[in-house]
Short mmCIF file of C-alpha atoms in Angstrom, two decimals:
data_model
loop_
_atom_site.label_atom_id
_atom_site.label_comp_id
_atom_site.label_asym_id
_atom_site.label_seq_id
_atom_site.Cartn_x
_atom_site.Cartn_y
_atom_site.Cartn_z
CA MET W 161 -0.22 -0.08 0.04
CA VAL W 162 1.19 3.51 -1.07
CA LYS W 163 1.44 6.00 1.66
CA ASN W 164 2.20 9.59 2.33
CA VAL W 165 1.94 10.45 -1.45
CA ASN W 166 1.11 13.79 -2.43
CA TYR W 167 -0.61 12.41 -5.45
CA ASP W 168 -1.20 16.32 -6.54
CA LYS W 169 2.71 16.49 -7.38
CA ILE W 170 2.55 13.33 -9.63
CA ASN W 171 2.18 14.53 -13.40
CA ASP W 172 3.59 11.43 -15.56
CA LEU W 173 4.78 7.55 -14.10
CA LYS W 174 8.10 7.35 -16.66
CA GLY W 175 10.82 5.31 -15.23
CA VAL W 176 8.04 3.70 -13.08
CA LYS W 177 7.66 0.06 -13.40
CA ILE W 178 4.37 -1.03 -14.90
CA LYS W 179 3.62 -2.93 -11.50
CA ASP W 180 4.06 -0.16 -9.14
CA ALA W 181 2.67 2.23 -11.54
CA CYS W 182 -0.55 0.46 -11.03
CA THR W 183 -0.27 0.39 -7.12
CA LEU W 184 0.39 4.15 -7.30
CA LEU W 185 -2.41 4.77 -9.75
CA ALA W 186 -4.91 2.60 -7.16
CA GLY W 187 -3.86 4.76 -4.19
CA MET W 188 -4.61 8.07 -6.21
CA VAL W 189 -7.99 6.54 -7.15
CA ASN W 190 -8.52 6.00 -3.47
CA THR W 191 -7.78 9.47 -2.59
CA ALA W 192 -10.22 10.74 -5.28
CA LEU W 193 -12.62 8.58 -3.63
CA ASN W 194 -11.80 9.35 -0.11
CA ASN W 195 -11.97 13.31 -0.83
CA HIS W 196 -14.29 13.62 -3.29
CA ASN W 197 -12.45 14.54 -5.56
CA PRO W 198 -13.00 13.96 -9.16
CA ALA W 199 -10.75 16.01 -11.07
CA LEU W 200 -7.84 13.58 -9.10
CA ALA W 201 -9.34 11.28 -10.88
CA LEU W 202 -9.72 12.18 -13.86
CA LYS W 203 -5.69 12.98 -13.84
CA ALA W 204 -5.70 8.82 -12.76
CA ILE W 205 -7.72 7.93 -15.61
CA SER W 206 -4.71 10.21 -18.31
CA LEU W 207 -2.15 8.60 -16.57
CA ALA W 208 -3.67 5.06 -16.81
CA GLU W 209 -4.21 5.67 -20.52
CA GLU W 210 -0.10 6.34 -20.49
CA LEU W 211 0.03 2.82 -19.11
CA PHE W 212 -1.87 0.96 -21.55
CA LYS W 213 0.21 2.22 -24.47
CA ARG W 214 3.05 0.07 -22.38
CA LYS W 215 0.86 -2.91 -23.17
CA PRO W 216 0.80 -4.32 -19.62
CA ILE W 217 0.20 -8.02 -19.19
CA SER W 218 -3.35 -9.28 -18.96
CA SER W 219 -2.95 -9.69 -15.05
CA LEU W 220 -2.15 -6.20 -14.75
CA LYS W 221 -4.58 -5.30 -17.48
CA THR W 222 -7.23 -6.13 -15.15
CA HIS W 223 -6.18 -4.56 -12.01
CA LEU W 224 -5.59 -1.18 -14.61
CA TYR W 225 -9.17 -1.55 -15.83
CA HIS W 226 -10.28 -1.83 -12.42
CA VAL W 227 -8.84 1.54 -11.42
CA VAL W 228 -10.03 3.00 -14.22
CA ALA W 229 -13.32 2.01 -13.41
CA ASN W 230 -13.06 3.83 -9.91
CA ALA W 231 -11.90 6.61 -11.04
CA TRP W 232 -15.12 6.81 -13.39
CA SER W 233 -17.08 5.86 -10.46
CA CYS W 234 -15.49 8.76 -8.40
CA VAL W 235 -16.19 11.13 -11.27
CA ALA W 236 -19.83 10.31 -11.70
CA LYS W 237 -20.83 10.49 -8.04
CA ASN W 238 -19.35 14.28 -7.73
CA SER W 239 -21.01 15.48 -10.45
CA GLY W 240 -24.28 15.94 -11.54
CA THR W 241 -27.88 14.77 -10.34
CA PRO W 242 -28.75 11.13 -9.41
CA TRP W 243 -31.53 11.37 -12.53
CA ASP W 244 -29.05 12.95 -14.85
CA TRP W 245 -29.64 10.50 -17.75
CA ASP W 246 -26.44 10.92 -20.66
CA SER W 247 -23.49 10.38 -17.77
CA GLU W 248 -20.61 9.91 -19.80
CA ALA W 249 -18.94 8.80 -16.42
CA PHE W 250 -22.12 6.26 -15.83
CA GLY W 251 -21.01 4.77 -19.29
CA LYS W 252 -17.04 4.74 -19.09
CA GLU W 253 -17.61 2.83 -15.52
CA ILE W 254 -19.48 0.79 -16.97
CA PHE W 255 -17.22 0.14 -19.69
CA TYR W 256 -13.83 -0.71 -18.19
CA LEU W 257 -15.75 -2.98 -15.34
CA ARG W 258 -17.27 -5.15 -18.07
CA LYS W 259 -13.38 -4.90 -20.22
CA THR W 260 -12.26 -5.92 -16.70
CA LEU W 261 -14.19 -9.58 -16.91
CA LEU W 262 -12.94 -10.20 -20.41
CA GLU W 263 -9.65 -9.93 -19.18
CA PRO W 264 -7.94 -13.74 -19.40
CA ALA W 265 -6.53 -13.13 -16.21
CA PHE W 266 -9.38 -12.30 -14.29
CA GLU W 267 -11.02 -15.85 -13.64
CA LYS W 268 -7.02 -16.24 -11.92
CA TYR W 269 -7.56 -13.45 -9.04
CA PRO W 270 -8.97 -14.26 -5.46
CA PRO W 271 -13.15 -14.72 -5.61
CA SER W 272 -12.91 -11.93 -2.98
CA PHE W 273 -11.91 -9.58 -5.76
CA ARG W 274 -14.31 -11.29 -8.42
CA VAL W 275 -17.32 -10.52 -6.10
CA ILE W 276 -16.54 -7.18 -5.92
CA ILE W 277 -16.54 -6.53 -9.45
CA TYR W 278 -19.90 -8.51 -10.45
CA THR W 279 -21.04 -6.61 -7.82
CA ASN W 280 -20.01 -3.16 -8.75
CA LEU W 281 -21.10 -3.64 -12.23
CA ALA W 282 -24.70 -5.18 -10.99
CA ASN W 283 -25.48 -1.86 -8.96
CA LEU W 284 -24.43 0.30 -11.54
CA LEU W 285 -26.51 -1.43 -13.86
CA ASN W 286 -29.00 -1.35 -11.45
CA THR W 287 -28.72 2.33 -10.70
CA LEU W 288 -29.25 3.35 -14.03
CA GLY W 289 -32.56 0.97 -15.02
CA ARG W 290 -30.84 -1.93 -16.41
CA THR W 291 -32.44 -4.63 -12.94
CA ASN W 292 -32.92 -7.15 -16.09
CA ASP W 293 -29.20 -7.10 -17.26
CA ALA W 294 -27.74 -6.68 -13.46
CA MET W 295 -29.23 -9.98 -11.83
CA GLU W 296 -26.72 -12.20 -14.04
CA TYR W 297 -24.20 -10.19 -12.32
CA TRP W 298 -25.19 -10.73 -8.93
CA ASP W 299 -26.32 -14.15 -9.77
CA LYS W 300 -22.68 -14.77 -10.52
CA ALA W 301 -21.29 -12.99 -7.54
CA ILE W 302 -23.24 -15.51 -4.78
CA ALA W 303 -21.98 -18.19 -7.27
CA THR W 304 -18.65 -17.31 -6.85
CA ILE W 305 -19.35 -16.89 -2.84
CA PRO W 306 -22.50 -17.66 -1.67
CA ASN W 307 -23.28 -15.61 1.69
CA PHE W 308 -21.69 -12.80 0.10
CA GLY W 309 -23.74 -10.09 1.57
CA MET W 310 -23.03 -7.23 -0.82
CA ALA W 311 -24.34 -9.05 -3.65
CA LEU W 312 -27.83 -10.98 -1.87
CA GLY W 313 -28.74 -7.02 -1.01
CA GLY W 314 -28.23 -5.19 -3.78
CA LYS W 315 -29.90 -8.21 -5.77
CA GLY W 316 -33.02 -7.67 -3.31
CA ILE W 317 -33.03 -3.88 -3.13
CA GLY W 318 -32.87 -4.37 -7.59
CA LEU W 319 -35.86 -6.43 -7.24
CA MET W 320 -37.16 -4.72 -4.84
CA ASP W 321 -37.11 -1.40 -7.44
CA LEU W 322 -38.49 -3.61 -10.46
CA ALA W 323 -41.42 -4.86 -8.73
CA ASN W 324 -42.73 -0.92 -7.79
CA THR W 325 -42.64 -0.84 -11.46
CA MET W 326 -44.88 -3.87 -12.16
CA ILE W 327 -48.62 -3.54 -12.91
CA TYR W 328 -49.78 -6.64 -10.80
CA ASP W 329 -50.11 -7.25 -7.02
CA THR W 330 -49.57 -10.65 -7.21
CA ALA W 331 -46.69 -10.60 -8.97
CA ARG W 332 -45.16 -7.52 -7.01
CA ALA W 333 -45.90 -9.50 -4.05
CA GLU W 334 -43.60 -12.03 -4.80
CA MET W 335 -41.04 -10.08 -6.04
CA TYR W 336 -41.31 -8.36 -2.20
CA LEU W 337 -41.29 -11.71 -0.41
CA TYR W 338 -38.29 -12.53 -2.65
CA SER W 339 -36.28 -9.41 -2.11
CA GLU W 340 -37.51 -9.64 1.94
CA ASP W 341 -35.51 -13.14 1.92
CA LEU W 342 -32.54 -11.69 0.24
CA LEU W 343 -31.75 -8.65 2.46
CA LYS W 344 -32.17 -10.85 5.49
CA ARG W 345 -29.20 -12.89 4.26
CA ALA W 346 -27.61 -10.45 3.41
CA ILE W 347 -27.82 -8.73 6.62
CA ALA W 348 -26.90 -11.68 8.25
CA SER W 349 -23.36 -12.49 6.33
CA ASP W 350 -20.32 -10.98 8.06
CA THR W 351 -19.27 -9.36 4.07
CA VAL W 352 -22.04 -5.82 4.51
CA GLU W 353 -19.90 -3.18 4.52
CA ASP W 354 -20.84 -0.84 7.30
CA HIS W 355 -22.03 1.99 4.50
CA ALA W 356 -24.24 -0.59 3.73
CA ARG W 357 -26.31 -2.24 6.28
CA GLN W 358 -28.14 0.63 7.52
CA PRO W 359 -30.18 0.57 3.98
CA PHE W 360 -30.48 -2.83 3.76
CA GLN W 361 -32.69 -2.89 6.99
CA ARG W 362 -34.41 0.32 6.40
CA ARG W 363 -35.89 -1.28 2.93
CA LEU W 364 -36.51 -5.13 5.48
CA GLU W 365 -38.55 -2.57 7.79
CA PHE W 366 -40.80 -1.06 4.56
CA LEU W 367 -41.10 -4.67 3.53
CA ASP W 368 -42.79 -5.21 7.19
CA GLU W 369 -45.02 -2.45 6.98
CA MET W 370 -46.31 -4.72 3.54
CA LYS W 371 -47.20 -7.01 6.05
CA ILE W 372 -47.64 -10.06 3.42
CA LYS W 373 -48.93 -13.06 3.71
CA ARG W 374 -46.84 -15.97 1.91
CA SER W 375 -49.39 -18.20 2.46
CA GLY W 376 -52.04 -16.55 0.32
CA LEU W 377 -50.15 -16.08 -2.98
CA LYS W 378 -50.01 -19.08 -5.28
CA LYS W 379 -47.42 -20.04 -7.37
CA THR W 380 -48.53 -20.31 -10.86
CA HIS W 381 -47.19 -22.40 -13.58
CA ALA W 382 -44.13 -23.23 -10.89
CA ASN W 383 -41.99 -26.45 -11.79
CA LYS W 384 -44.83 -27.06 -15.16
CA VAL W 385 -44.72 -30.63 -16.09
CA TYR W 386 -44.87 -30.55 -20.13
CA ASN W 387 -46.11 -34.43 -21.66
CA ASP W 388 -44.18 -33.10 -25.02
CA ARG W 389 -39.97 -34.10 -24.33
CA GLN W 390 -39.40 -31.82 -27.05
CA GLU W 391 -41.70 -28.49 -25.88
CA ALA W 392 -39.95 -29.32 -22.62
CA ASP W 393 -36.32 -29.16 -23.23
CA TYR W 394 -36.77 -26.09 -25.30
CA ARG W 395 -38.58 -24.02 -22.60
CA PHE W 396 -35.84 -25.50 -20.12
CA TRP W 397 -33.57 -23.91 -22.34
CA CYS W 398 -35.53 -20.96 -22.54
CA ARG W 399 -35.35 -20.65 -19.13
CA TYR W 400 -31.38 -21.46 -18.39
CA HIS W 401 -30.85 -18.50 -20.59
CA GLY W 402 -32.69 -15.74 -19.04
CA LEU W 403 -35.33 -15.55 -22.23
CA VAL W 404 -38.83 -16.07 -21.17
CA LEU W 405 -40.38 -12.72 -21.18
CA ASN W 406 -41.67 -12.69 -17.85
CA ASN W 407 -40.35 -10.88 -14.81
CA LEU W 408 -40.94 -13.77 -12.07
CA ASN W 409 -38.55 -15.85 -14.03
CA LEU W 410 -36.10 -13.74 -11.98
CA ILE W 411 -37.46 -15.02 -9.32
CA GLU W 412 -35.13 -18.27 -8.13
CA TYR W 413 -37.40 -20.72 -6.86
CA TYR W 414 -39.48 -20.32 -9.72
CA ARG W 415 -39.73 -21.83 -12.83
CA GLU W 416 -41.60 -19.99 -15.01
CA THR W 417 -42.52 -20.61 -18.99
CA SER W 418 -45.11 -18.14 -20.37
CA ASP W 419 -44.18 -15.33 -21.53
CA SER W 420 -46.36 -13.49 -19.71
CA ILE W 421 -45.51 -9.52 -20.52
CA HIS W 422 -47.64 -7.00 -22.40
CA MET W 423 -48.45 -3.77 -22.63
CA PRO W 424 -50.49 -2.23 -19.58
CA SER W 425 -53.78 -0.42 -19.62
CA MET W 426 -53.63 2.62 -22.00
CA VAL W 427 -55.28 5.93 -21.35
CA THR W 428 -56.63 7.32 -25.26
CA TYR W 429 -57.31 11.16 -25.45
CA GLY W 430 -60.09 11.18 -28.76
CA ALA W 431 -58.64 8.22 -30.02
CA VAL W 432 -61.69 5.77 -31.46
CA GLY W 433 -60.55 1.92 -31.25
CA MET W 434 -57.69 0.27 -29.89
CA PRO W 435 -54.58 1.87 -28.83
CA LYS W 436 -52.06 0.72 -32.00
CA TYR W 437 -49.12 -0.04 -29.28
CA TYR W 438 -51.08 -2.81 -28.51
CA PRO W 439 -50.20 -4.32 -32.30
CA TYR W 440 -46.77 -2.64 -31.93
CA PHE W 441 -45.91 -4.81 -28.78
CA ASN W 442 -47.55 -7.90 -30.08
CA GLN W 443 -45.52 -8.12 -33.04
CA LEU W 444 -42.17 -6.99 -31.30
CA LYS W 445 -42.89 -9.66 -28.95
CA GLN W 446 -44.08 -12.22 -31.67
CA GLU W 447 -40.77 -11.65 -33.75
CA PHE W 448 -38.73 -12.14 -30.25
CA ILE W 449 -40.32 -15.60 -29.51
CA THR W 450 -39.91 -16.46 -33.47
CA ALA W 451 -35.92 -15.64 -33.16
CA ARG W 452 -35.31 -17.34 -29.74
CA TYR W 453 -37.14 -20.87 -31.00
CA LEU W 454 -34.83 -20.40 -34.66
CA CYS W 455 -32.00 -20.08 -32.31
CA TYR W 456 -32.93 -23.40 -30.21
CA GLU W 457 -33.73 -25.35 -33.28
CA GLY W 458 -30.09 -23.59 -35.13
CA GLN W 459 -27.81 -24.92 -31.89
CA LEU W 460 -29.51 -28.31 -32.28
CA TYR W 461 -27.29 -29.57 -35.05
CA ASP W 462 -26.54 -33.37 -35.13
CA TYR W 463 -24.39 -33.43 -38.31
CA THR W 464 -27.31 -34.97 -39.84
CA THR W 465 -28.76 -33.55 -43.29
CA HIS W 466 -32.02 -32.39 -43.22
CA PHE W 467 -34.41 -32.89 -45.78
CA SER W 468 -34.35 -29.18 -47.31
CA ASP W 469 -30.93 -29.49 -47.77
CA LYS W 470 -30.51 -32.55 -49.27
CA GLU W 471 -30.39 -32.69 -53.41
CA VAL W 472 -28.68 -29.52 -52.93
CA TYR W 473 -25.27 -29.06 -54.75
CA ILE W 474 -22.58 -26.99 -52.61
CA ILE W 475 -18.53 -26.75 -53.66
CA ASP W 476 -16.83 -28.27 -50.90
CA THR W 477 -14.23 -25.80 -50.06
CA TYR W 478 -12.28 -27.95 -47.55
CA SER W 479 -12.73 -25.31 -44.81
CA GLY W 480 -14.79 -27.18 -42.56
CA GLU W 481 -17.67 -24.19 -43.82
CA ARG W 482 -21.31 -24.77 -42.31
CA ASN W 483 -23.75 -24.13 -45.47
CA ASP W 484 -27.13 -25.85 -43.77
CA LEU W 485 -30.61 -25.02 -42.66
CA CYS W 486 -28.82 -24.99 -38.68
CA ILE W 487 -26.74 -22.62 -39.36
CA GLU W 488 -28.71 -20.32 -41.03
CA LYS W 489 -31.53 -20.68 -38.46
CA ILE W 490 -29.15 -19.19 -35.83
CA LYS W 491 -28.23 -15.91 -38.77
CA LEU W 492 -31.84 -15.50 -39.37
CA ALA W 493 -32.52 -15.26 -34.81
CA PHE W 494 -29.20 -13.06 -34.64
CA LYS W 495 -30.84 -10.61 -37.42
CA THR W 496 -34.64 -11.00 -36.22
CA ALA W 497 -33.19 -10.01 -33.00
CA TYR W 498 -31.05 -6.75 -33.85
CA SER W 499 -33.91 -5.80 -36.14
CA ILE W 500 -36.03 -5.71 -33.26
CA LEU W 501 -34.60 -2.94 -31.53
CA ASP W 502 -34.65 -0.83 -34.49
CA LYS W 503 -38.57 -1.01 -34.07
CA ILE W 504 -38.70 -0.28 -30.80
CA SER W 505 -36.77 2.99 -31.50
CA PHE W 506 -40.11 3.31 -34.01
CA PHE W 507 -42.32 2.72 -30.73
CA ILE W 508 -40.69 5.46 -28.65
CA ASN W 509 -40.71 7.98 -31.63
CA ASP W 510 -44.14 7.50 -31.99
CA PHE W 511 -45.02 6.94 -28.07
CA TYR W 512 -43.23 10.23 -26.98
CA GLU W 513 -44.00 12.17 -30.40
CA LEU W 514 -40.44 13.05 -30.71
CA LYS W 515 -40.71 13.72 -34.92
CA HIS W 516 -38.20 12.17 -35.93
CA THR W 517 -38.99 11.50 -39.30
CA LYS W 518 -35.40 9.62 -41.01
CA MET W 519 -32.19 8.39 -40.38
CA PHE W 520 -33.28 7.50 -36.41
CA ASN W 521 -32.35 4.02 -34.79
CA PHE W 522 -32.24 3.05 -31.28
CA ARG W 523 -29.02 4.18 -30.70
CA ASN W 524 -29.84 8.10 -31.89
CA VAL W 525 -33.57 8.49 -31.10
CA TRP W 526 -32.92 10.01 -28.01
CA TYR W 527 -31.20 12.89 -28.94
CA LYS W 528 -32.17 16.31 -30.90
CA ASP W 529 -32.40 15.55 -34.74
CA ALA W 530 -31.53 11.83 -33.84
CA LYS W 531 -27.82 12.93 -33.59
CA GLU W 532 -25.91 12.69 -30.61
CA LYS W 533 -23.63 15.44 -30.48
CA GLU W 534 -26.90 17.53 -30.82
CA GLY W 535 -27.47 16.27 -27.08
CA LEU W 536 -30.69 14.64 -25.40
CA LEU W 537 -34.30 15.50 -25.99
CA LYS W 538 -35.45 17.44 -23.27
CA ILE W 539 -38.44 15.14 -22.97
CA PHE W 540 -35.91 12.82 -21.44
CA ASP W 541 -33.71 15.09 -19.36
CA LYS W 542 -33.77 13.81 -15.87
CA ARG W 543 -37.04 12.12 -16.88
CA LYS W 544 -38.38 10.16 -13.91
CA ASN W 545 -39.55 7.23 -15.99
CA TRP W 546 -36.32 4.48 -14.10
CA PRO W 547 -36.78 1.04 -16.77
CA LEU W 548 -37.02 3.89 -19.57
CA ARG W 549 -33.68 5.05 -18.61
CA GLY W 550 -32.69 1.58 -18.62
CA LEU W 551 -33.59 1.48 -21.97
CA PHE W 552 -31.55 4.33 -23.04
CA TYR W 553 -28.47 3.21 -21.27
CA LEU W 554 -29.42 -0.48 -22.98
CA SER W 555 -29.30 1.61 -26.13
CA LYS W 556 -25.91 2.64 -25.55
CA ASP W 557 -24.61 -1.09 -25.91
CA PHE W 558 -24.65 -0.56 -29.13
CA ALA W 559 -22.78 1.23 -32.16
CA TYR W 560 -24.56 1.85 -35.59
CA THR W 561 -22.34 4.20 -36.22
CA THR W 562 -18.52 6.10 -36.25
CA SER W 563 -20.41 9.03 -35.01
CA ASP W 564 -21.96 7.44 -31.82
CA VAL W 565 -20.30 9.40 -28.94
CA TYR W 566 -19.57 6.28 -26.85
CA CYS W 567 -20.39 2.75 -26.04
CA ILE W 568 -20.66 1.17 -22.83
CA GLU W 569 -20.12 -2.46 -24.35
CA PRO W 570 -16.44 -3.28 -25.61
CA ASP W 571 -17.87 -5.85 -28.58
CA ALA W 572 -20.11 -3.00 -29.69
CA GLU W 573 -18.39 -2.79 -33.05
CA GLY W 574 -18.52 -6.82 -33.16
CA LEU W 575 -21.96 -7.00 -32.80
CA LYS W 576 -21.97 -4.00 -35.17
CA ASN W 577 -20.10 -6.21 -37.61
CA ILE W 578 -21.47 -9.16 -38.12
CA ARG W 579 -24.78 -7.80 -38.38
CA ASP W 580 -23.50 -5.77 -41.56
CA HIS W 581 -21.94 -8.95 -43.07
CA LEU W 582 -25.05 -10.86 -42.68
CA GLU W 583 -27.31 -8.20 -43.67
CA HIS W 584 -26.00 -6.92 -46.73
CA LYS W 585 -21.96 -8.71 -47.23
CA PHE W 586 -20.98 -12.24 -46.68
CA LEU W 587 -20.10 -13.94 -43.10
CA ARG W 588 -18.40 -17.46 -43.54
CA VAL W 589 -19.18 -19.68 -40.45
CA MET W 590 -16.39 -22.35 -39.45
CA MET W 591 -16.05 -24.96 -37.04
CA ILE W 592 -12.86 -24.12 -36.61
CA PRO W 593 -11.95 -20.42 -38.38
CA ARG W 594 -8.60 -19.67 -40.36
CA ASP W 595 -7.49 -16.43 -42.24
CA GLU W 596 -9.53 -15.88 -44.65
CA GLU W 597 -10.26 -13.06 -47.82
CA THR W 598 -13.49 -12.93 -46.52
CA PRO W 599 -14.98 -12.43 -43.00
CA VAL W 600 -15.34 -15.75 -41.15
CA ILE W 601 -16.62 -16.59 -37.62
CA SER W 602 -16.86 -19.79 -35.67
CA GLU W 603 -20.28 -21.68 -35.28
CA THR W 604 -19.85 -21.62 -31.08
CA ASP W 605 -18.75 -18.15 -31.37
CA LEU W 606 -22.18 -16.93 -33.68
CA LEU W 607 -24.23 -19.00 -31.23
CA LYS W 608 -22.70 -17.04 -28.10
CA LYS W 609 -23.38 -13.88 -30.21
CA THR W 610 -26.68 -14.77 -31.05
CA ILE W 611 -27.88 -15.40 -27.62
CA LYS W 612 -26.26 -12.20 -25.98
CA ILE W 613 -28.69 -10.31 -28.61
CA LEU W 614 -31.70 -12.60 -27.82
CA LYS W 615 -31.04 -11.53 -23.59
CA LEU W 616 -30.53 -7.68 -24.84
CA THR W 617 -33.24 -7.48 -27.02
CA HIS W 618 -35.44 -9.43 -24.26
CA SER W 619 -34.30 -6.98 -21.34
CA ALA W 620 -35.42 -4.38 -24.42
CA LEU W 621 -38.50 -5.50 -24.89
CA THR W 622 -39.07 -5.69 -20.83
CA TYR W 623 -37.34 -2.43 -20.09
CA LEU W 624 -40.11 -1.21 -22.66
CA CYS W 625 -43.18 -2.13 -21.35
CA LEU W 626 -42.22 -1.58 -17.69
CA ALA W 627 -41.47 2.51 -18.95
CA VAL W 628 -45.01 2.18 -21.03
CA GLY W 629 -46.81 1.18 -17.82
CA ILE W 630 -45.08 4.10 -15.74
CA GLU W 631 -46.23 6.82 -18.36
CA GLU W 632 -49.57 5.39 -18.69
CA ALA W 633 -49.71 5.60 -14.84
CA MET W 634 -48.67 9.43 -15.05
CA LYS W 635 -51.29 10.62 -17.08
CA PRO W 636 -54.17 12.17 -16.01
CA GLN W 637 -57.98 11.60 -17.18
CA LYS W 638 -58.43 14.60 -18.58
CA GLU W 639 -62.42 16.37 -19.57
CA SER W 640 -63.71 16.71 -22.88
CA GLU W 641 -66.51 17.67 -24.00
CA ASN W 642 -67.87 14.41 -24.18
CA GLY W 643 -66.81 13.85 -20.22
CA ILE W 644 -63.93 11.93 -18.76
CA ILE W 645 -62.05 9.87 -21.41
CA MET W 646 -61.47 6.70 -19.43
CA PRO W 647 -58.72 3.88 -19.85
CA ILE W 648 -59.06 1.44 -22.35
CA TYR W 649 -58.61 -1.93 -19.83
CA MET W 650 -56.75 -4.50 -22.89
CA GLU W 651 -56.91 -8.83 -21.22
CA PRO W 652 -54.25 -10.31 -23.15
CA LYS W 653 -54.77 -14.47 -24.15
CA GLN W 654 -53.16 -17.26 -23.65
CA ARG W 655 -52.66 -19.61 -26.98
#
């Protein structure tokens, strides 16, 4: 540990060994955090950029990414307000935490370090409204150290906040009870930091005042049995990858398989007939379900030839290239899931009456003239709609053009390139990729990326649905010449 260092006088790290420099920067960032000094944190970030140019080994790079993430955390906490939407500091913190996870040496670090990275990333995603995406990292932390109190408590708070956005009382109650269990486990753990114990306790006291009776709740569809083995396998695969459109699936003991999320009841002012957003969302949901199933079928490849591929003459290039129905299903799943995001941007443009007419997409629909450099639209600035902000920050996982200011997903450019090649160019899928004149990808990597896009689309649909619910709850029932215009209540039907 570095002691008695005047960090204000350190302006470069020339001549300092990389390992010592990493330790020095860690001390600088800790000092910045303790003293609420964002200027010192920004200096540490600048010095770290110089260190990266020296190409440190993976173990040191892992440490350095973590240090930079903490520095951006200091900047974020000491600038702006909690409801500032477009915070570059928050975005950079997510980016560098993700870079930490991606380093090969990360898994060699002790569990006590890994759970901190998982939990910090989960807590930040949740703060920004991306609770569904945060779950994966809380769960990884808990799987690494089962009684890690900070992850248990963070997850409990996240689910409690998510429950507050849900429209059905029974589902909300189930989520509250699971949150209560997690918070009790967190407080009982000796790994809870002192600053977190009181907030966890306050949440528990709130839940205790709710007086929710466990005996009165029915676990609908829990452990449902399917007579059809193929359907059972498919439903299990959906649950395993977190692709069921049902927030109750976030509860550990639930085994929900019904895709039950839908648009809430909506208020219309003067319109005749059903609001157009119901068929909009129905189409988005069905396209997701179809893409999900195509991906599932595509990954079932067993080296046998489907009848549709028989009597099809293909030149053997002796490269191990895949040209078959299954791989095309995975490609279609990727393209369909990605295209849903652009349709969501159309939904947002219409619902919030943004009046974008051309050249807008999921990434830039939030900005003036659909240009990120022009700044956030006033309608979204500090808007207190938590899942909508989550949808906004999810859009920053994607790169559409080189003019996008910053992405918070290290693999954003890679995902964009796969989509561009699948839609407009060529992308060869091989069992074992090798250098070729045309772009190639392994079948394993393509499947992994497709599931990743499906997960992001799953989250986007969830946040969209919850965000609309909050907007509808805030709408006043306006009076007109014909009296009060009432909400239109729509009952979803299970097929």
